[in-house]
Structures are given as structure tokens and as C-alpha cells.
Amino acid sequence: MPDGGNYSAGRKKPARGVQIHLEQPNWVWTSVCTANRSAWLAHEMMHRMLQETWAKANHWLVADYIIMPDHTHFFAAPYEIEYDFDQWVSYWTGQLSRLHRNPDWRWQSHPFHRRLRHGESYTAKWNYLRENPVRKGLVKSSDEWPFQGRIFDIIWQGD
């Protein structure tokens, strides 16, 4: 991966919480997986539900995202700095579960996330994430993957 290797940075368990630093960028890139990596996310109904849920659950603002069959990646920035990131993820995953009402469609306990630092390239990381469907053989070009987009237009100051 460009700019520093695997997104989990060698961790066996995800770090908890995101520390907000007012003098630095507070963008977080995240992976949220389904329980047991069950493939139920990448279809149009779930795509619409995720878009609606993220638009309403706006304590953190989702910018670019991609939905894979068993996980989603996205970039988010705090809108309300007092609202804990992990609580926010628990909130929107709970809201989504209430919408789809399928008891077999569950989430992994904790997301993987990493705060982008000064000098890191949002664009390089996004381009790498967009290639996931190509690397998995789901499409020939990342532009063909229908389960991606942007919820909020937010300017990253680091590229």
C-alpha cells in the first residue's frame, strides 16, 4: 500500500477511540467489517441504506467511501468534536441494523481506523481503497464498481 503499508498497521486488534487534535487534521480512514466477513453489504438496497444512515448520523461526516461485500472503507471527519468516534460507529451500525432487520447480518465488534497525519496523502489512500474491487476480481476498473461515492464534500488540507 502507498504511504505506509497495510491499513491495520500490523495490529491484531483495532485501536480504540480517535484523539482529536485541534491544531492538526482530524481525518480518519476506517474499515468496518461484517461479522465473520459475511458478504451482505454490496448490493443496491444496502448502498442506499448506508448513504441515508451516514447522512443522518452526522456527528462525524463521511466523505469518500467504498462498500465491499463484507466490509466498507470510508474517510470521516468530526462535525461534533465531543462525539466519540467508536460511539458514532456503534450508533450508525445499530441504525442500519434496525433498517434492514435481518438478524443474520451483523457487524464485527470494533472498526479499524487510523487518523491521517500532516503530509499523508488522502488521494493516494483513496486511490488504493478504490482498487479493492479490482484486486478482488469483481470489476476490471474501479470506476465500474457501483458501491462507492461521497456523502459530504469536505476539504482535506494535507495533499
Short mmCIF file of N, CA and C in Angstrom, two decimals:
data_model
loop_
_atom_site.label_atom_id
_atom_site.label_comp_id
_atom_site.label_asym_id
_atom_site.label_seq_id
_atom_site.Cartn_x
_atom_site.Cartn_y
_atom_site.Cartn_z
N MET A 1 0.84 -1.19 0.00
CA MET A 1 0.00 0.00 0.00
C MET A 1 0.87 1.23 0.00
N PRO A 2 0.50 2.28 -0.77
CA PRO A 2 1.26 3.52 -0.73
C PRO A 2 1.19 4.13 0.67
N ASP A 3 2.19 4.86 1.00
CA ASP A 3 2.22 5.63 2.26
C ASP A 3 2.11 4.78 3.51
N GLY A 4 2.77 3.66 3.59
CA GLY A 4 2.85 3.05 4.90
C GLY A 4 2.25 1.68 5.10
N GLY A 5 2.03 0.89 4.07
CA GLY A 5 1.67 -0.49 4.30
C GLY A 5 0.22 -0.75 4.60
N ASN A 6 -0.01 -1.88 5.20
CA ASN A 6 -1.34 -2.39 5.50
C ASN A 6 -2.14 -1.41 6.34
N TYR A 7 -3.45 -1.29 6.04
CA TYR A 7 -4.27 -0.31 6.74
C TYR A 7 -4.37 -0.58 8.23
N SER A 8 -4.18 -1.81 8.67
CA SER A 8 -4.26 -2.11 10.10
C SER A 8 -2.91 -1.93 10.78
N ALA A 9 -1.88 -1.55 10.04
CA ALA A 9 -0.55 -1.26 10.56
C ALA A 9 -0.03 -2.37 11.46
N GLY A 10 -0.33 -3.62 11.10
CA GLY A 10 0.19 -4.74 11.85
C GLY A 10 -0.54 -5.05 13.14
N ARG A 11 -1.60 -4.32 13.45
CA ARG A 11 -2.34 -4.57 14.68
C ARG A 11 -3.18 -5.82 14.55
N LYS A 12 -3.26 -6.60 15.62
CA LYS A 12 -4.14 -7.77 15.63
C LYS A 12 -5.54 -7.36 16.08
N LYS A 13 -5.62 -6.30 16.87
CA LYS A 13 -6.90 -5.77 17.33
C LYS A 13 -6.93 -4.28 17.00
N PRO A 14 -8.11 -3.75 16.67
CA PRO A 14 -8.17 -2.33 16.34
C PRO A 14 -7.93 -1.46 17.57
N ALA A 15 -7.33 -0.30 17.33
CA ALA A 15 -7.16 0.69 18.39
C ALA A 15 -8.53 1.23 18.77
N ARG A 16 -8.67 1.64 19.99
CA ARG A 16 -9.94 2.22 20.45
C ARG A 16 -9.84 3.74 20.45
N GLY A 17 -10.93 4.36 20.04
CA GLY A 17 -11.03 5.81 20.10
C GLY A 17 -10.17 6.53 19.08
N VAL A 18 -10.52 7.77 18.87
CA VAL A 18 -9.76 8.67 18.00
C VAL A 18 -9.52 9.94 18.79
N GLN A 19 -8.26 10.28 18.97
CA GLN A 19 -7.94 11.52 19.67
C GLN A 19 -8.04 12.69 18.71
N ILE A 20 -8.77 13.71 19.12
CA ILE A 20 -8.93 14.91 18.31
C ILE A 20 -7.85 15.90 18.71
N HIS A 21 -7.15 16.45 17.71
CA HIS A 21 -6.13 17.47 17.93
C HIS A 21 -6.53 18.69 17.11
N LEU A 22 -6.89 19.76 17.79
CA LEU A 22 -7.41 20.93 17.10
C LEU A 22 -6.40 21.58 16.17
N GLU A 23 -5.11 21.40 16.41
CA GLU A 23 -4.08 22.02 15.59
C GLU A 23 -3.64 21.14 14.42
N GLN A 24 -4.26 19.96 14.25
CA GLN A 24 -3.89 19.02 13.20
C GLN A 24 -5.13 18.56 12.45
N PRO A 25 -4.93 17.96 11.26
CA PRO A 25 -6.07 17.36 10.57
C PRO A 25 -6.66 16.23 11.42
N ASN A 26 -7.94 16.06 11.38
CA ASN A 26 -8.61 15.03 12.16
C ASN A 26 -9.39 14.07 11.28
N TRP A 27 -8.90 13.81 10.11
CA TRP A 27 -9.49 12.83 9.21
C TRP A 27 -9.15 11.43 9.68
N VAL A 28 -10.12 10.55 9.58
CA VAL A 28 -9.93 9.15 9.95
C VAL A 28 -10.31 8.30 8.75
N TRP A 29 -9.46 7.35 8.41
CA TRP A 29 -9.86 6.36 7.41
C TRP A 29 -10.11 5.06 8.13
N THR A 30 -11.20 4.43 7.76
CA THR A 30 -11.77 3.36 8.58
C THR A 30 -12.19 2.18 7.73
N SER A 31 -12.13 1.00 8.35
CA SER A 31 -12.71 -0.22 7.79
C SER A 31 -13.66 -0.78 8.83
N VAL A 32 -14.89 -1.02 8.42
CA VAL A 32 -15.88 -1.66 9.29
C VAL A 32 -16.28 -2.94 8.58
N CYS A 33 -16.11 -4.07 9.27
CA CYS A 33 -16.35 -5.39 8.66
C CYS A 33 -17.63 -6.01 9.18
N THR A 34 -18.20 -6.86 8.36
CA THR A 34 -19.34 -7.65 8.80
C THR A 34 -18.83 -8.77 9.71
N ALA A 35 -19.69 -9.28 10.58
CA ALA A 35 -19.32 -10.40 11.45
C ALA A 35 -18.99 -11.61 10.59
N ASN A 36 -17.91 -12.27 10.92
CA ASN A 36 -17.45 -13.46 10.19
C ASN A 36 -17.23 -13.20 8.71
N ARG A 37 -17.06 -11.92 8.37
CA ARG A 37 -16.82 -11.49 6.99
C ARG A 37 -17.90 -12.02 6.03
N SER A 38 -19.15 -12.03 6.52
CA SER A 38 -20.29 -12.42 5.69
C SER A 38 -20.50 -11.38 4.59
N ALA A 39 -20.79 -11.86 3.39
CA ALA A 39 -20.90 -10.99 2.22
C ALA A 39 -22.35 -10.54 2.01
N TRP A 40 -22.77 -9.48 2.73
CA TRP A 40 -24.13 -8.99 2.57
C TRP A 40 -24.22 -7.48 2.30
N LEU A 41 -23.10 -6.80 2.19
CA LEU A 41 -23.15 -5.35 2.06
C LEU A 41 -23.29 -4.82 0.63
N ALA A 42 -22.63 -5.44 -0.33
CA ALA A 42 -22.52 -4.86 -1.67
C ALA A 42 -23.72 -5.18 -2.55
N HIS A 43 -24.83 -4.51 -2.25
CA HIS A 43 -25.96 -4.52 -3.18
C HIS A 43 -26.71 -3.20 -3.02
N GLU A 44 -27.54 -2.89 -3.97
CA GLU A 44 -28.12 -1.55 -4.06
C GLU A 44 -28.93 -1.15 -2.83
N MET A 45 -29.70 -2.06 -2.25
CA MET A 45 -30.50 -1.72 -1.07
C MET A 45 -29.59 -1.28 0.08
N MET A 46 -28.52 -2.04 0.35
CA MET A 46 -27.61 -1.68 1.43
C MET A 46 -26.87 -0.39 1.12
N HIS A 47 -26.53 -0.19 -0.13
CA HIS A 47 -25.86 1.05 -0.53
C HIS A 47 -26.73 2.26 -0.19
N ARG A 48 -28.00 2.19 -0.58
CA ARG A 48 -28.92 3.30 -0.26
C ARG A 48 -29.08 3.48 1.24
N MET A 49 -29.22 2.37 1.97
CA MET A 49 -29.38 2.47 3.43
C MET A 49 -28.15 3.09 4.10
N LEU A 50 -26.96 2.68 3.64
CA LEU A 50 -25.74 3.27 4.20
C LEU A 50 -25.67 4.76 3.90
N GLN A 51 -25.98 5.16 2.67
CA GLN A 51 -25.97 6.57 2.32
C GLN A 51 -26.92 7.37 3.22
N GLU A 52 -28.12 6.88 3.39
CA GLU A 52 -29.11 7.57 4.22
C GLU A 52 -28.68 7.61 5.68
N THR A 53 -28.15 6.50 6.18
CA THR A 53 -27.74 6.43 7.58
C THR A 53 -26.58 7.38 7.85
N TRP A 54 -25.57 7.37 6.98
CA TRP A 54 -24.43 8.27 7.17
C TRP A 54 -24.84 9.73 7.05
N ALA A 55 -25.77 10.04 6.16
CA ALA A 55 -26.22 11.44 6.02
C ALA A 55 -26.92 11.92 7.28
N LYS A 56 -27.64 11.05 7.95
CA LYS A 56 -28.36 11.43 9.17
C LYS A 56 -27.48 11.36 10.42
N ALA A 57 -26.56 10.40 10.46
CA ALA A 57 -25.68 10.22 11.62
C ALA A 57 -24.46 11.11 11.43
N ASN A 58 -24.68 12.41 11.55
CA ASN A 58 -23.65 13.37 11.11
C ASN A 58 -22.82 13.98 12.24
N HIS A 59 -22.62 13.26 13.34
CA HIS A 59 -21.67 13.71 14.35
C HIS A 59 -20.25 13.63 13.78
N TRP A 60 -20.03 12.64 12.93
CA TRP A 60 -18.83 12.53 12.09
C TRP A 60 -19.34 12.54 10.66
N LEU A 61 -18.62 13.20 9.77
CA LEU A 61 -19.06 13.34 8.39
C LEU A 61 -18.29 12.38 7.49
N VAL A 62 -19.01 11.51 6.81
CA VAL A 62 -18.40 10.58 5.87
C VAL A 62 -18.18 11.31 4.56
N ALA A 63 -16.96 11.26 4.09
CA ALA A 63 -16.63 11.82 2.78
C ALA A 63 -16.65 10.67 1.77
N ASP A 64 -15.51 10.29 1.23
CA ASP A 64 -15.44 9.20 0.25
C ASP A 64 -15.58 7.85 0.94
N TYR A 65 -16.27 6.94 0.28
CA TYR A 65 -16.47 5.60 0.82
C TYR A 65 -16.52 4.59 -0.31
N ILE A 66 -16.26 3.34 0.05
CA ILE A 66 -16.44 2.22 -0.86
C ILE A 66 -16.99 1.05 -0.05
N ILE A 67 -17.97 0.39 -0.60
CA ILE A 67 -18.62 -0.74 0.07
C ILE A 67 -18.22 -2.01 -0.67
N MET A 68 -17.62 -2.91 0.07
CA MET A 68 -17.26 -4.23 -0.45
C MET A 68 -18.29 -5.23 0.06
N PRO A 69 -18.30 -6.46 -0.44
CA PRO A 69 -19.30 -7.42 0.03
C PRO A 69 -19.28 -7.66 1.54
N ASP A 70 -18.10 -7.64 2.16
CA ASP A 70 -18.01 -7.97 3.59
C ASP A 70 -17.41 -6.87 4.46
N HIS A 71 -17.20 -5.69 3.91
CA HIS A 71 -16.68 -4.57 4.69
C HIS A 71 -16.88 -3.26 3.92
N THR A 72 -16.72 -2.18 4.63
CA THR A 72 -16.75 -0.87 3.99
C THR A 72 -15.55 -0.07 4.47
N HIS A 73 -15.02 0.75 3.57
CA HIS A 73 -13.95 1.69 3.90
C HIS A 73 -14.52 3.09 3.70
N PHE A 74 -14.12 4.00 4.56
CA PHE A 74 -14.53 5.39 4.37
C PHE A 74 -13.58 6.33 5.08
N PHE A 75 -13.64 7.58 4.67
CA PHE A 75 -12.94 8.65 5.35
C PHE A 75 -13.99 9.47 6.08
N ALA A 76 -13.69 9.87 7.29
CA ALA A 76 -14.63 10.68 8.07
C ALA A 76 -13.87 11.76 8.82
N ALA A 77 -14.56 12.84 9.08
CA ALA A 77 -14.02 13.95 9.87
C ALA A 77 -15.07 14.34 10.91
N PRO A 78 -14.63 14.79 12.08
CA PRO A 78 -15.60 15.12 13.13
C PRO A 78 -16.38 16.38 12.78
N TYR A 79 -17.67 16.33 13.02
CA TYR A 79 -18.51 17.51 12.93
C TYR A 79 -18.75 18.06 14.33
N GLU A 80 -18.93 17.14 15.27
CA GLU A 80 -19.05 17.50 16.68
C GLU A 80 -17.88 16.85 17.40
N ILE A 81 -16.88 17.64 17.77
CA ILE A 81 -15.64 17.06 18.30
C ILE A 81 -15.82 16.34 19.63
N GLU A 82 -16.92 16.58 20.33
CA GLU A 82 -17.15 15.89 21.60
C GLU A 82 -17.67 14.47 21.41
N TYR A 83 -18.12 14.14 20.21
CA TYR A 83 -18.76 12.85 19.97
C TYR A 83 -17.70 11.81 19.63
N ASP A 84 -17.56 10.80 20.46
CA ASP A 84 -16.57 9.75 20.31
C ASP A 84 -16.78 8.97 19.00
N PHE A 85 -15.67 8.71 18.30
CA PHE A 85 -15.72 8.02 17.02
C PHE A 85 -16.32 6.63 17.14
N ASP A 86 -15.84 5.84 18.10
CA ASP A 86 -16.35 4.47 18.24
C ASP A 86 -17.84 4.45 18.61
N GLN A 87 -18.28 5.41 19.41
CA GLN A 87 -19.71 5.51 19.72
C GLN A 87 -20.50 5.83 18.45
N TRP A 88 -19.95 6.70 17.63
CA TRP A 88 -20.61 7.06 16.37
C TRP A 88 -20.74 5.83 15.47
N VAL A 89 -19.66 5.04 15.34
CA VAL A 89 -19.74 3.83 14.51
C VAL A 89 -20.80 2.88 15.07
N SER A 90 -20.81 2.70 16.39
CA SER A 90 -21.84 1.84 17.00
C SER A 90 -23.23 2.37 16.74
N TYR A 91 -23.38 3.69 16.77
CA TYR A 91 -24.69 4.30 16.52
C TYR A 91 -25.17 3.99 15.10
N TRP A 92 -24.35 4.32 14.08
CA TRP A 92 -24.85 4.14 12.71
C TRP A 92 -24.97 2.67 12.33
N THR A 93 -24.10 1.79 12.85
CA THR A 93 -24.26 0.37 12.54
C THR A 93 -25.55 -0.15 13.17
N GLY A 94 -25.88 0.34 14.37
CA GLY A 94 -27.14 -0.04 15.01
C GLY A 94 -28.34 0.46 14.23
N GLN A 95 -28.27 1.71 13.75
CA GLN A 95 -29.35 2.26 12.95
C GLN A 95 -29.55 1.46 11.67
N LEU A 96 -28.45 1.09 11.03
CA LEU A 96 -28.53 0.32 9.80
C LEU A 96 -29.14 -1.06 10.08
N SER A 97 -28.75 -1.68 11.17
CA SER A 97 -29.31 -2.99 11.53
C SER A 97 -30.81 -2.90 11.77
N ARG A 98 -31.27 -1.80 12.37
CA ARG A 98 -32.71 -1.62 12.57
C ARG A 98 -33.44 -1.45 11.23
N LEU A 99 -32.78 -0.85 10.27
CA LEU A 99 -33.40 -0.66 8.95
C LEU A 99 -33.53 -1.98 8.18
N HIS A 100 -32.46 -2.76 8.13
CA HIS A 100 -32.53 -3.96 7.30
C HIS A 100 -33.21 -5.14 8.01
N ARG A 101 -33.21 -5.17 9.33
CA ARG A 101 -33.95 -6.14 10.14
C ARG A 101 -33.61 -7.61 9.85
N ASN A 102 -32.43 -7.88 9.36
CA ASN A 102 -32.03 -9.26 9.14
C ASN A 102 -31.08 -9.66 10.27
N PRO A 103 -31.49 -10.57 11.16
CA PRO A 103 -30.67 -10.92 12.32
C PRO A 103 -29.35 -11.61 11.94
N ASP A 104 -29.26 -12.14 10.74
CA ASP A 104 -28.02 -12.78 10.31
C ASP A 104 -26.97 -11.78 9.82
N TRP A 105 -27.39 -10.56 9.55
CA TRP A 105 -26.47 -9.53 9.06
C TRP A 105 -25.98 -8.72 10.25
N ARG A 106 -24.83 -9.11 10.76
CA ARG A 106 -24.27 -8.45 11.94
C ARG A 106 -22.91 -7.86 11.61
N TRP A 107 -22.42 -7.03 12.54
CA TRP A 107 -21.16 -6.33 12.37
C TRP A 107 -20.09 -6.91 13.27
N GLN A 108 -18.86 -6.80 12.82
CA GLN A 108 -17.71 -7.10 13.68
C GLN A 108 -17.72 -6.10 14.83
N SER A 109 -17.19 -6.49 15.96
CA SER A 109 -17.28 -5.67 17.17
C SER A 109 -16.66 -4.28 17.06
N HIS A 110 -15.46 -4.16 16.51
CA HIS A 110 -14.77 -2.86 16.52
C HIS A 110 -14.21 -2.55 15.14
N PRO A 111 -14.29 -1.28 14.74
CA PRO A 111 -13.73 -0.89 13.44
C PRO A 111 -12.20 -0.75 13.53
N PHE A 112 -11.57 -0.85 12.38
CA PHE A 112 -10.16 -0.47 12.26
C PHE A 112 -10.16 0.96 11.76
N HIS A 113 -9.37 1.81 12.39
CA HIS A 113 -9.29 3.18 11.93
C HIS A 113 -7.90 3.74 12.17
N ARG A 114 -7.59 4.77 11.41
CA ARG A 114 -6.31 5.44 11.54
C ARG A 114 -6.50 6.90 11.18
N ARG A 115 -5.98 7.76 12.02
CA ARG A 115 -6.07 9.20 11.75
C ARG A 115 -4.98 9.58 10.76
N LEU A 116 -5.35 10.31 9.72
CA LEU A 116 -4.36 10.79 8.75
C LEU A 116 -3.55 11.90 9.39
N ARG A 117 -2.27 11.90 9.14
CA ARG A 117 -1.35 12.90 9.69
C ARG A 117 -0.99 13.92 8.62
N HIS A 118 -0.42 15.05 9.06
CA HIS A 118 0.12 16.03 8.10
C HIS A 118 1.09 15.32 7.17
N GLY A 119 1.03 15.66 5.91
CA GLY A 119 1.95 15.09 4.95
C GLY A 119 1.48 13.79 4.33
N GLU A 120 0.45 13.17 4.90
CA GLU A 120 -0.09 11.96 4.29
C GLU A 120 -1.04 12.35 3.18
N SER A 121 -1.13 11.51 2.20
CA SER A 121 -1.94 11.82 1.03
C SER A 121 -3.30 11.12 1.10
N TYR A 122 -4.34 11.91 1.29
CA TYR A 122 -5.72 11.41 1.24
C TYR A 122 -5.95 10.77 -0.13
N THR A 123 -5.52 11.47 -1.17
CA THR A 123 -5.76 11.00 -2.54
C THR A 123 -5.10 9.65 -2.78
N ALA A 124 -3.87 9.47 -2.34
CA ALA A 124 -3.18 8.19 -2.54
C ALA A 124 -3.90 7.07 -1.78
N LYS A 125 -4.33 7.34 -0.57
CA LYS A 125 -5.05 6.32 0.21
C LYS A 125 -6.40 6.00 -0.44
N TRP A 126 -7.12 7.02 -0.87
CA TRP A 126 -8.40 6.80 -1.53
C TRP A 126 -8.22 5.99 -2.81
N ASN A 127 -7.23 6.35 -3.61
CA ASN A 127 -7.00 5.59 -4.85
C ASN A 127 -6.68 4.13 -4.56
N TYR A 128 -5.93 3.86 -3.49
CA TYR A 128 -5.64 2.48 -3.10
C TYR A 128 -6.94 1.75 -2.70
N LEU A 129 -7.77 2.39 -1.88
CA LEU A 129 -9.02 1.76 -1.44
C LEU A 129 -9.95 1.50 -2.61
N ARG A 130 -10.00 2.42 -3.56
CA ARG A 130 -10.88 2.26 -4.73
C ARG A 130 -10.50 1.05 -5.58
N GLU A 131 -9.26 0.59 -5.46
CA GLU A 131 -8.81 -0.56 -6.25
C GLU A 131 -9.22 -1.90 -5.62
N ASN A 132 -9.80 -1.89 -4.43
CA ASN A 132 -10.22 -3.15 -3.78
C ASN A 132 -11.07 -4.04 -4.67
N PRO A 133 -12.11 -3.53 -5.32
CA PRO A 133 -12.93 -4.41 -6.18
C PRO A 133 -12.14 -4.99 -7.35
N VAL A 134 -11.16 -4.25 -7.84
CA VAL A 134 -10.31 -4.74 -8.94
C VAL A 134 -9.41 -5.86 -8.42
N ARG A 135 -8.77 -5.63 -7.28
CA ARG A 135 -7.89 -6.65 -6.69
C ARG A 135 -8.66 -7.93 -6.37
N LYS A 136 -9.95 -7.80 -6.00
CA LYS A 136 -10.78 -8.98 -5.68
C LYS A 136 -11.39 -9.62 -6.92
N GLY A 137 -11.15 -9.03 -8.10
CA GLY A 137 -11.67 -9.60 -9.34
C GLY A 137 -13.15 -9.34 -9.56
N LEU A 138 -13.71 -8.35 -8.88
CA LEU A 138 -15.14 -8.05 -9.01
C LEU A 138 -15.45 -7.17 -10.22
N VAL A 139 -14.49 -6.34 -10.62
CA VAL A 139 -14.61 -5.48 -11.79
C VAL A 139 -13.22 -5.33 -12.42
N LYS A 140 -13.19 -4.85 -13.66
CA LYS A 140 -11.90 -4.63 -14.32
C LYS A 140 -11.33 -3.25 -14.04
N SER A 141 -12.21 -2.30 -13.75
CA SER A 141 -11.79 -0.93 -13.46
C SER A 141 -12.54 -0.43 -12.23
N SER A 142 -11.87 0.31 -11.37
CA SER A 142 -12.52 0.80 -10.14
C SER A 142 -13.73 1.68 -10.44
N ASP A 143 -13.73 2.34 -11.59
CA ASP A 143 -14.87 3.18 -11.97
C ASP A 143 -16.14 2.37 -12.23
N GLU A 144 -15.99 1.07 -12.50
CA GLU A 144 -17.14 0.20 -12.75
C GLU A 144 -17.86 -0.22 -11.47
N TRP A 145 -17.21 -0.10 -10.31
CA TRP A 145 -17.79 -0.56 -9.06
C TRP A 145 -18.90 0.40 -8.63
N PRO A 146 -20.14 -0.07 -8.52
CA PRO A 146 -21.25 0.85 -8.25
C PRO A 146 -21.40 1.25 -6.78
N PHE A 147 -20.71 0.58 -5.87
CA PHE A 147 -20.95 0.78 -4.44
C PHE A 147 -19.87 1.67 -3.82
N GLN A 148 -19.81 2.89 -4.29
CA GLN A 148 -18.85 3.87 -3.81
C GLN A 148 -19.43 5.26 -4.03
N GLY A 149 -18.87 6.24 -3.35
CA GLY A 149 -19.34 7.60 -3.53
C GLY A 149 -18.81 8.52 -2.46
N ARG A 150 -19.55 9.59 -2.26
CA ARG A 150 -19.20 10.61 -1.27
C ARG A 150 -20.50 11.11 -0.65
N ILE A 151 -20.52 11.20 0.67
CA ILE A 151 -21.70 11.72 1.37
C ILE A 151 -21.56 13.22 1.57
N PHE A 152 -20.46 13.66 2.16
CA PHE A 152 -20.23 15.09 2.41
C PHE A 152 -18.96 15.53 1.69
N ASP A 153 -19.01 16.70 1.07
CA ASP A 153 -17.83 17.29 0.46
C ASP A 153 -17.07 18.05 1.54
N ILE A 154 -15.91 17.52 1.90
CA ILE A 154 -15.08 18.12 2.93
C ILE A 154 -13.69 18.27 2.35
N ILE A 155 -13.05 19.37 2.61
CA ILE A 155 -11.73 19.62 2.04
C ILE A 155 -10.64 19.09 2.96
N TRP A 156 -9.79 18.25 2.41
CA TRP A 156 -8.61 17.74 3.12
C TRP A 156 -7.46 18.70 2.84
N GLN A 157 -6.79 19.15 3.87
CA GLN A 157 -5.72 20.13 3.75
C GLN A 157 -4.34 19.52 3.60
N GLY A 158 -4.21 18.18 3.56
CA GLY A 158 -2.91 17.55 3.64
C GLY A 158 -2.23 17.20 2.32
N ASP A 159 -2.96 17.07 1.19
CA ASP A 159 -2.32 16.67 -0.08
C ASP A 159 -1.47 17.76 -0.65
#
